[in-house]
PDB file of C-alpha atoms in Angstrom:
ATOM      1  CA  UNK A   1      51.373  73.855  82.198  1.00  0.00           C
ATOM      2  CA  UNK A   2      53.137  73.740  78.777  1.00  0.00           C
ATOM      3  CA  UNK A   3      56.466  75.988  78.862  1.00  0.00           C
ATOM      4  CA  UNK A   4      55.515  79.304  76.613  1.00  0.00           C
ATOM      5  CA  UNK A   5      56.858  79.503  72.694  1.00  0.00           C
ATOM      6  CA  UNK A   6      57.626  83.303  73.957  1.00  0.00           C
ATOM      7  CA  UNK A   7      60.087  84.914  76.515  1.00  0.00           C
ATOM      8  CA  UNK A   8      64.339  84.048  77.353  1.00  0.00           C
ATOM      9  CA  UNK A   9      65.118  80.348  77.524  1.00  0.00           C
ATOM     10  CA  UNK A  10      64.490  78.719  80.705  1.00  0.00           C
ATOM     11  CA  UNK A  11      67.890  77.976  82.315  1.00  0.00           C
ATOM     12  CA  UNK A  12      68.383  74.731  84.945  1.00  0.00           C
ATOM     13  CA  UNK A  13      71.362  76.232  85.999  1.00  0.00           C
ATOM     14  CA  UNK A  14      72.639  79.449  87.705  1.00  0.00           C
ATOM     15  CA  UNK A  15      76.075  80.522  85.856  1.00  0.00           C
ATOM     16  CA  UNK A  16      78.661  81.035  88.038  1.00  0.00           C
ATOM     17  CA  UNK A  17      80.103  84.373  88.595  1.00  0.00           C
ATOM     18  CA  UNK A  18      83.773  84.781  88.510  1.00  0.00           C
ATOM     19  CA  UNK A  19      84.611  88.540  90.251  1.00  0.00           C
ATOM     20  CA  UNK A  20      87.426  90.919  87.571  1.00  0.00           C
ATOM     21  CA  UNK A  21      90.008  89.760  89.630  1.00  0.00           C
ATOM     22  CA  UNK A  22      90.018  86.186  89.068  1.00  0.00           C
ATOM     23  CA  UNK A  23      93.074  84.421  87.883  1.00  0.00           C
ATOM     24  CA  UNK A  24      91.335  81.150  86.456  1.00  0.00           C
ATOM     25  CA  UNK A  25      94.586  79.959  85.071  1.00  0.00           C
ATOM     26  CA  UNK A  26      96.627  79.489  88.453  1.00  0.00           C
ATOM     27  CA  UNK A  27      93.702  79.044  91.048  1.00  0.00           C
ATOM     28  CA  UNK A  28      94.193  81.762  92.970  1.00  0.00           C
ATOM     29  CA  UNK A  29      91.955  85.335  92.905  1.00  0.00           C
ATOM     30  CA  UNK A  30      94.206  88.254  92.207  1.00  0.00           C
ATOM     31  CA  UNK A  31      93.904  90.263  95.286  1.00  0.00           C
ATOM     32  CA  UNK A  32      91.300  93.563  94.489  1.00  0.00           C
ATOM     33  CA  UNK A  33      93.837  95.999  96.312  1.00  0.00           C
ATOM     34  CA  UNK A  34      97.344  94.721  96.391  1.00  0.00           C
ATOM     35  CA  UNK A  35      97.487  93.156  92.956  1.00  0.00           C
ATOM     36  CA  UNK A  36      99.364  95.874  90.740  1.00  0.00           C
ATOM     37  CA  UNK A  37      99.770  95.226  86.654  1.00  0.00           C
ATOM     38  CA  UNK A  38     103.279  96.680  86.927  1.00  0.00           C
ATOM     39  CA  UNK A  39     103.798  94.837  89.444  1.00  0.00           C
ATOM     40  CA  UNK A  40     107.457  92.655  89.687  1.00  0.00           C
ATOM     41  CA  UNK A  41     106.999  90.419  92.565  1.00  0.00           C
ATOM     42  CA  UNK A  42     104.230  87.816  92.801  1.00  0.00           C
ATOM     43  CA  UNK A  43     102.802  86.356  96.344  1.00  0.00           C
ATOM     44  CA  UNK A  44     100.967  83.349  96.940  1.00  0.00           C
ATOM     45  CA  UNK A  45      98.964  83.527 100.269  1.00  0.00           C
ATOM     46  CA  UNK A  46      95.782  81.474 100.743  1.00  0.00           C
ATOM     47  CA  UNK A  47      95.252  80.798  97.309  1.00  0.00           C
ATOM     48  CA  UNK A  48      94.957  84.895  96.825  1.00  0.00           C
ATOM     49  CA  UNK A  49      97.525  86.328  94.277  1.00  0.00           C
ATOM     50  CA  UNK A  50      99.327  89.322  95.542  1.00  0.00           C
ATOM     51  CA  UNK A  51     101.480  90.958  92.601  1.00  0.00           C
ATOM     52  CA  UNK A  52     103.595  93.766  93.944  1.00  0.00           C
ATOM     53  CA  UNK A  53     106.899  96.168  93.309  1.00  0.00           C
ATOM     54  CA  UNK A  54     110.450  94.688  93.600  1.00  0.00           C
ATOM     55  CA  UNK A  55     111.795  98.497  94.434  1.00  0.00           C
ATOM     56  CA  UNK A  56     109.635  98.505  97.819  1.00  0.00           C
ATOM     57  CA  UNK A  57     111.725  95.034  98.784  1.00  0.00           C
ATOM     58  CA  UNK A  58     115.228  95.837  97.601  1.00  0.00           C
ATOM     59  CA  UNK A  59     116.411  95.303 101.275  1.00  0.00           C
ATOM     60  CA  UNK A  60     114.916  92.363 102.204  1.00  0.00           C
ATOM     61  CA  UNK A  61     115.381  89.028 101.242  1.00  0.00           C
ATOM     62  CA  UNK A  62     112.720  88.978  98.488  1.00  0.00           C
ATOM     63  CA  UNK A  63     115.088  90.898  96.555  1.00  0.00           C
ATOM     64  CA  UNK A  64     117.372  88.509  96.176  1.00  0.00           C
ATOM     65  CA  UNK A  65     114.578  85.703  94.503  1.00  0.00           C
ATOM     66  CA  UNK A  66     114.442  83.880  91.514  1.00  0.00           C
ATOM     67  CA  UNK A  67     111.404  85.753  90.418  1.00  0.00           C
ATOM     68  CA  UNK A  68     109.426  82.574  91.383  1.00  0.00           C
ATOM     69  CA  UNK A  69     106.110  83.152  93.783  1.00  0.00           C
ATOM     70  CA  UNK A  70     106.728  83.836  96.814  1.00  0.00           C
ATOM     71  CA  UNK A  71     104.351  81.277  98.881  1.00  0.00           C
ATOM     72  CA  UNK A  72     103.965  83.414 102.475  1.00  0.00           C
ATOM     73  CA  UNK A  73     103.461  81.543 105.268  1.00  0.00           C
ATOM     74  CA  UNK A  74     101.265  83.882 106.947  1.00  0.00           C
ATOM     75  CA  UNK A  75      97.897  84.273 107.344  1.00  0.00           C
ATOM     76  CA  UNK A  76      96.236  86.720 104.691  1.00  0.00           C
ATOM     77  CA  UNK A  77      94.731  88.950 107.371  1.00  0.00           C
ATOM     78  CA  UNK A  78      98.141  89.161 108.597  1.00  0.00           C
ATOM     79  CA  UNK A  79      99.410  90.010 105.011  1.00  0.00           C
ATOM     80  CA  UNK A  80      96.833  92.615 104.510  1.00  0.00           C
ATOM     81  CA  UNK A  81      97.441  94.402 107.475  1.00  0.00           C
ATOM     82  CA  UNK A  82     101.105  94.734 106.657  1.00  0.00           C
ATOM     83  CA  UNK A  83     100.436  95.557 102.969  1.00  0.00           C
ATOM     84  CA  UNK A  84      97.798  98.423 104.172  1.00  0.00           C
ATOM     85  CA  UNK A  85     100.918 100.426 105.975  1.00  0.00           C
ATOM     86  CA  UNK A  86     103.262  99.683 102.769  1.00  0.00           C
ATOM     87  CA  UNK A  87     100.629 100.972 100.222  1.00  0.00           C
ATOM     88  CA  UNK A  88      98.227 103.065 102.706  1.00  0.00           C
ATOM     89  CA  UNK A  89      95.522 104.768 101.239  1.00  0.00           C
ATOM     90  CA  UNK A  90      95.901 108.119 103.222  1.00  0.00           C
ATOM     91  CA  UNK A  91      99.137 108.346 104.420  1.00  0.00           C
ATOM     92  CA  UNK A  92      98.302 111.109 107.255  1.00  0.00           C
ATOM     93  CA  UNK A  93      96.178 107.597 108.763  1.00  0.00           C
ATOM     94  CA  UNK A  94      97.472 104.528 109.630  1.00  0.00           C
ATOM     95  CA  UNK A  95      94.715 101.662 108.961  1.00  0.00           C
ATOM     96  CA  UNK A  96      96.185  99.701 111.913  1.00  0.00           C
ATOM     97  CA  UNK A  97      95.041 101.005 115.228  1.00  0.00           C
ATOM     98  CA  UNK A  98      94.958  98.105 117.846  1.00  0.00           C
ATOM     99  CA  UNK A  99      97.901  95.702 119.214  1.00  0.00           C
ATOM    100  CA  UNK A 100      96.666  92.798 117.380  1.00  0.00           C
ATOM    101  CA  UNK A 101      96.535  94.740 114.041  1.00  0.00           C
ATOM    102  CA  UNK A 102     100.350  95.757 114.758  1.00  0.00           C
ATOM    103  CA  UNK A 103     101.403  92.230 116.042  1.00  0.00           C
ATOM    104  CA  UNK A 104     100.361  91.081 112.582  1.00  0.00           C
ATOM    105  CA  UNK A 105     102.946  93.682 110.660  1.00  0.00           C
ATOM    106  CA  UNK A 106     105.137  93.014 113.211  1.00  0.00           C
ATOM    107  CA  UNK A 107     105.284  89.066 112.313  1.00  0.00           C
ATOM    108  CA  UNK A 108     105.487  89.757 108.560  1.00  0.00           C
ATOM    109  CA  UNK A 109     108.168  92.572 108.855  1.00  0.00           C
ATOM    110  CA  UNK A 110     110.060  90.081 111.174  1.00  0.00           C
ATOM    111  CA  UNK A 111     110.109  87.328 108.849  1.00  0.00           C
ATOM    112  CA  UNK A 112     110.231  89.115 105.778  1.00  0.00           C
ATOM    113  CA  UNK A 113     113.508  91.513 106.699  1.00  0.00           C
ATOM    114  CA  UNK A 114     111.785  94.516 107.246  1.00  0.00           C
ATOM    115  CA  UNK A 115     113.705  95.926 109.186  1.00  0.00           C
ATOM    116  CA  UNK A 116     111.980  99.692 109.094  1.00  0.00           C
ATOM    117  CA  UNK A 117     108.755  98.341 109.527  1.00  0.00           C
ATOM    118  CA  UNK A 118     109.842  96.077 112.256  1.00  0.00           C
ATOM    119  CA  UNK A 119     110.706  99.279 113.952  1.00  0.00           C
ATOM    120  CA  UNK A 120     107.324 101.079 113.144  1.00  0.00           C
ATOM    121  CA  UNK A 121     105.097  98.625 115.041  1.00  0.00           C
ATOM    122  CA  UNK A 122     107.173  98.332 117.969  1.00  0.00           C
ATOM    123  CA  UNK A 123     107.013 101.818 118.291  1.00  0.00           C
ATOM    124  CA  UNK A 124     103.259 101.503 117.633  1.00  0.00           C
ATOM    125  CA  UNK A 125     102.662  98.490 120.148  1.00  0.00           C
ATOM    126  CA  UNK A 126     104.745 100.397 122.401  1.00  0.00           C
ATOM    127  CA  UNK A 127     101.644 102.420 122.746  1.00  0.00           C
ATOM    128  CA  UNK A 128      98.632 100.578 122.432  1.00  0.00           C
ATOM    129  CA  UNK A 129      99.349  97.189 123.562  1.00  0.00           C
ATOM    130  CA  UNK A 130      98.724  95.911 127.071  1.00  0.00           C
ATOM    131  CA  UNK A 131     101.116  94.585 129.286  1.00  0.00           C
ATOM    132  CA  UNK A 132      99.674  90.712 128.610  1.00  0.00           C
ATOM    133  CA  UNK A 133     100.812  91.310 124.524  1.00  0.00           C
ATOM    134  CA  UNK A 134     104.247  92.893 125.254  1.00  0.00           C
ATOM    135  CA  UNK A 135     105.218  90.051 127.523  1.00  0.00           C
ATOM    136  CA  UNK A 136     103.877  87.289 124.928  1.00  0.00           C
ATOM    137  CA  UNK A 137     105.650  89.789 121.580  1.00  0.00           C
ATOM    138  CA  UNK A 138     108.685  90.715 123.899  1.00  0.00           C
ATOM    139  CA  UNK A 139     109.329  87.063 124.477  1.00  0.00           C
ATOM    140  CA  UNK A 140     108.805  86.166 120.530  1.00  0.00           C
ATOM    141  CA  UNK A 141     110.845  88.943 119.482  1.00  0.00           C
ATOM    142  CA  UNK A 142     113.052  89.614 121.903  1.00  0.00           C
ATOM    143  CA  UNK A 143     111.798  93.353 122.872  1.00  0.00           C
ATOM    144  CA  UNK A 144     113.736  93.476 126.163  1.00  0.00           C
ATOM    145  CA  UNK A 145     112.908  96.730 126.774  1.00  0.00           C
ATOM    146  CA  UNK A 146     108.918  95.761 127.120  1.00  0.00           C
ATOM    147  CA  UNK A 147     109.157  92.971 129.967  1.00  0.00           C
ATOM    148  CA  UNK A 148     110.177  94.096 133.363  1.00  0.00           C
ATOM    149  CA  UNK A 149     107.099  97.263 133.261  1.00  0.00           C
ATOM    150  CA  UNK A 150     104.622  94.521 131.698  1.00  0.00           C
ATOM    151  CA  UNK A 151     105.726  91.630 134.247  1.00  0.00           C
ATOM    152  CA  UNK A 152     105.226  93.990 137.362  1.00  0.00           C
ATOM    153  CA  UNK A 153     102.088  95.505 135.972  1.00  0.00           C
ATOM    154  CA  UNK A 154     100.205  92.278 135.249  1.00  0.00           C
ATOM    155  CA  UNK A 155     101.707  90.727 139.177  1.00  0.00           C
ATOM    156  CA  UNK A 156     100.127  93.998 140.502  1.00  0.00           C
ATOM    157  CA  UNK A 157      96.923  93.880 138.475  1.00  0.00           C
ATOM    158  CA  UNK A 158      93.719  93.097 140.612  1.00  0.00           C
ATOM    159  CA  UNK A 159      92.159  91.830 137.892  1.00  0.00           C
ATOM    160  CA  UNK A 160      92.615  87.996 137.399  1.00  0.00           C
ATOM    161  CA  UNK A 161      94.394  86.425 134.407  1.00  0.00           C
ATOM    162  CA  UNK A 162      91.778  85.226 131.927  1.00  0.00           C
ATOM    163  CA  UNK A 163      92.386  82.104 130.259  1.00  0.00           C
ATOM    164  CA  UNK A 164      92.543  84.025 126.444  1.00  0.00           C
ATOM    165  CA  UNK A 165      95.497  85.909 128.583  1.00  0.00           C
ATOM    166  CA  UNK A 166      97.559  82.755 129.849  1.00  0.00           C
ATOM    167  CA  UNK A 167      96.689  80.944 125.981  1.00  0.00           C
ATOM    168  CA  UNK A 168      99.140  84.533 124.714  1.00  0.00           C
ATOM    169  CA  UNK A 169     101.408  84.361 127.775  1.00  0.00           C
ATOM    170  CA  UNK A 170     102.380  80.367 127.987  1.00  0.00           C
ATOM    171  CA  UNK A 171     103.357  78.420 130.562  1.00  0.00           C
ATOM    172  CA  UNK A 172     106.871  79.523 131.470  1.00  0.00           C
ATOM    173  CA  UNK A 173     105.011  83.512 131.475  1.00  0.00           C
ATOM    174  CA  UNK A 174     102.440  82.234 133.815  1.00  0.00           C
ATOM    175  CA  UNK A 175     105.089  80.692 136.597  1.00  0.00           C
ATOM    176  CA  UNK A 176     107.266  83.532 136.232  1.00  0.00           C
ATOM    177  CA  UNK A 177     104.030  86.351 137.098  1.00  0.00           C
ATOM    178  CA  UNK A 178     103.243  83.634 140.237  1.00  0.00           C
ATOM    179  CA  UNK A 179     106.615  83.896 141.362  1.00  0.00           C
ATOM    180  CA  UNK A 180     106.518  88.097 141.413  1.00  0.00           C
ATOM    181  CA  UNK A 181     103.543  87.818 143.293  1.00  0.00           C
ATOM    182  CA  UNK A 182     104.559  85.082 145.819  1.00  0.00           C
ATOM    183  CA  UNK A 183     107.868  87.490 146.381  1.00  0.00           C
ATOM    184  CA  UNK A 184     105.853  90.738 146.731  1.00  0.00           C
ATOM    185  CA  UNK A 185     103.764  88.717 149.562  1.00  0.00           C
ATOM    186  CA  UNK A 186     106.776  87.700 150.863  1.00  0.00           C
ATOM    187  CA  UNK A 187     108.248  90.946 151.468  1.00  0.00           C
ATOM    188  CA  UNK A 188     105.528  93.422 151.537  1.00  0.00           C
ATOM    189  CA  UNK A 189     106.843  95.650 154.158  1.00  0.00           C
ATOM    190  CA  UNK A 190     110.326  95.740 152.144  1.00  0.00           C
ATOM    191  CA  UNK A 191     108.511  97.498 149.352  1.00  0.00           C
ATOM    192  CA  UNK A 192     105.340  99.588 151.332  1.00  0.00           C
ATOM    193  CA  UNK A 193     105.677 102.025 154.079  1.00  0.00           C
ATOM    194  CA  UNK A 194     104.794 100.274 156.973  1.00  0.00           C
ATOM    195  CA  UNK A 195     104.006 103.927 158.831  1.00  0.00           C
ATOM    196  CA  UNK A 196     101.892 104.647 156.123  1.00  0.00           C
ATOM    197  CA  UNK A 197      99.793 101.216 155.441  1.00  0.00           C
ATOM    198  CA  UNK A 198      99.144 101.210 159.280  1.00  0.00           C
ATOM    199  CA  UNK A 199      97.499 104.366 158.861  1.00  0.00           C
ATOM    200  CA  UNK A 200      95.760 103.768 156.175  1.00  0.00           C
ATOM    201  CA  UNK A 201      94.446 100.362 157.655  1.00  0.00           C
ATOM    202  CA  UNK A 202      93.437 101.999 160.983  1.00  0.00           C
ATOM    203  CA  UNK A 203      91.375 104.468 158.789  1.00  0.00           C
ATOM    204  CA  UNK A 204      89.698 101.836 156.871  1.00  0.00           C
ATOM    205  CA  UNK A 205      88.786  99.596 160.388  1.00  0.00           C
ATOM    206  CA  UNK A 206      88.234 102.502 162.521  1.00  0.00           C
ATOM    207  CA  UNK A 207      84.561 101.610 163.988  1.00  0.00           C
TER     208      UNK A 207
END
């Protein structure tokens, strides 16, 4: 059928939509939250465009740049996460509530300098992260404090180790858990009342 002499143009191709936030000159997309007009300090992380405030870095090393982007080696989940506690949108609510949400500040506080909101998550993770994360973020951080309690609770754990759990832990983790365990079997009537695990084993096998 002939094309009608009436109506909008027929179009062969779709236009393209390019979102507000689009920086078309760089490459990157400017970030819809964390990309501020008054912004100071620019942030390159997976080709997103973070543009931020020098004031809320004066004591890291960020303050001290040439004013060039700074091109973050971290992922941008990890990026958001920690950019969500430094510009939170209700401040009486963190956004982060679970370990792996906090182990993400906690890597881009560490590497950035933060040194306040390297305290924050451990203080958070100190609460809501199992003893398989502390060992794994205690080791990677050094949080002494966090490894002899998560070492004897995962050698005492019925449950077996999964294989997601000894991919976090790593090898030298793994022996060191075997070797608890193989020394708690070794001496189990130095650390249990023998009176009172005889007793509780006749009670169990009493026919």
């Amino acid at each position: 059928a002939a094309t009608p002499s009436w109506g909008p143009p027929v179009c062969n191709s779709v236009p393209q939509f390019i979102p507000p936030w689009a920086n078309t000159v760089s490459g990157n997309f400017k970030h819809p939250r964390f990309w501020f007009a008054d912004g100071s300090i620019t942030v390159i992380v997976e080709n997103t465009e973070y543009r931020l405030h020098r004031y809320l870095f004066e004591h890291t090393w960020w303050y001290l740049g040439t004013g060039e982007p700074v091109y973050w080696t971290h992922t941008k989940q990890d990026f958001d996460r920690f950019l969500s506690v430094l510009y939170p949108l209700d401040y009486s609510e963190r956004e982060c509530k679970t370990a792996d949400e906090w182990a993400s500040v906690l890597a881009v506080a560490n590497q950035g300098g933060f040194v306040d909101m390297q305290r924050l998550a451990v203080k958070q993770l100190s609460v809501c992260a199992g003893p398989v994360d502390k060992i794994a973020l205690g080791h990677r951080y050094g949080i002494k404090e966090w490894l002899g309690k998560a070492y004897c609770e995962l050698a005492m754990r019925r449950e077996p180790i999964t294989a997601a759990d000894g991919m976090k832990l790593g090898v030298d983790a793994l022996v060191r858990i075997g070797a608890i365990k193989d020394e708690l079997m070794a001496n189990l009537t130095a650390y249990v009342d023998e009176k009172k695990l005889c007793e509780l084993l006749a009670t169990k096998l009493a026919f």
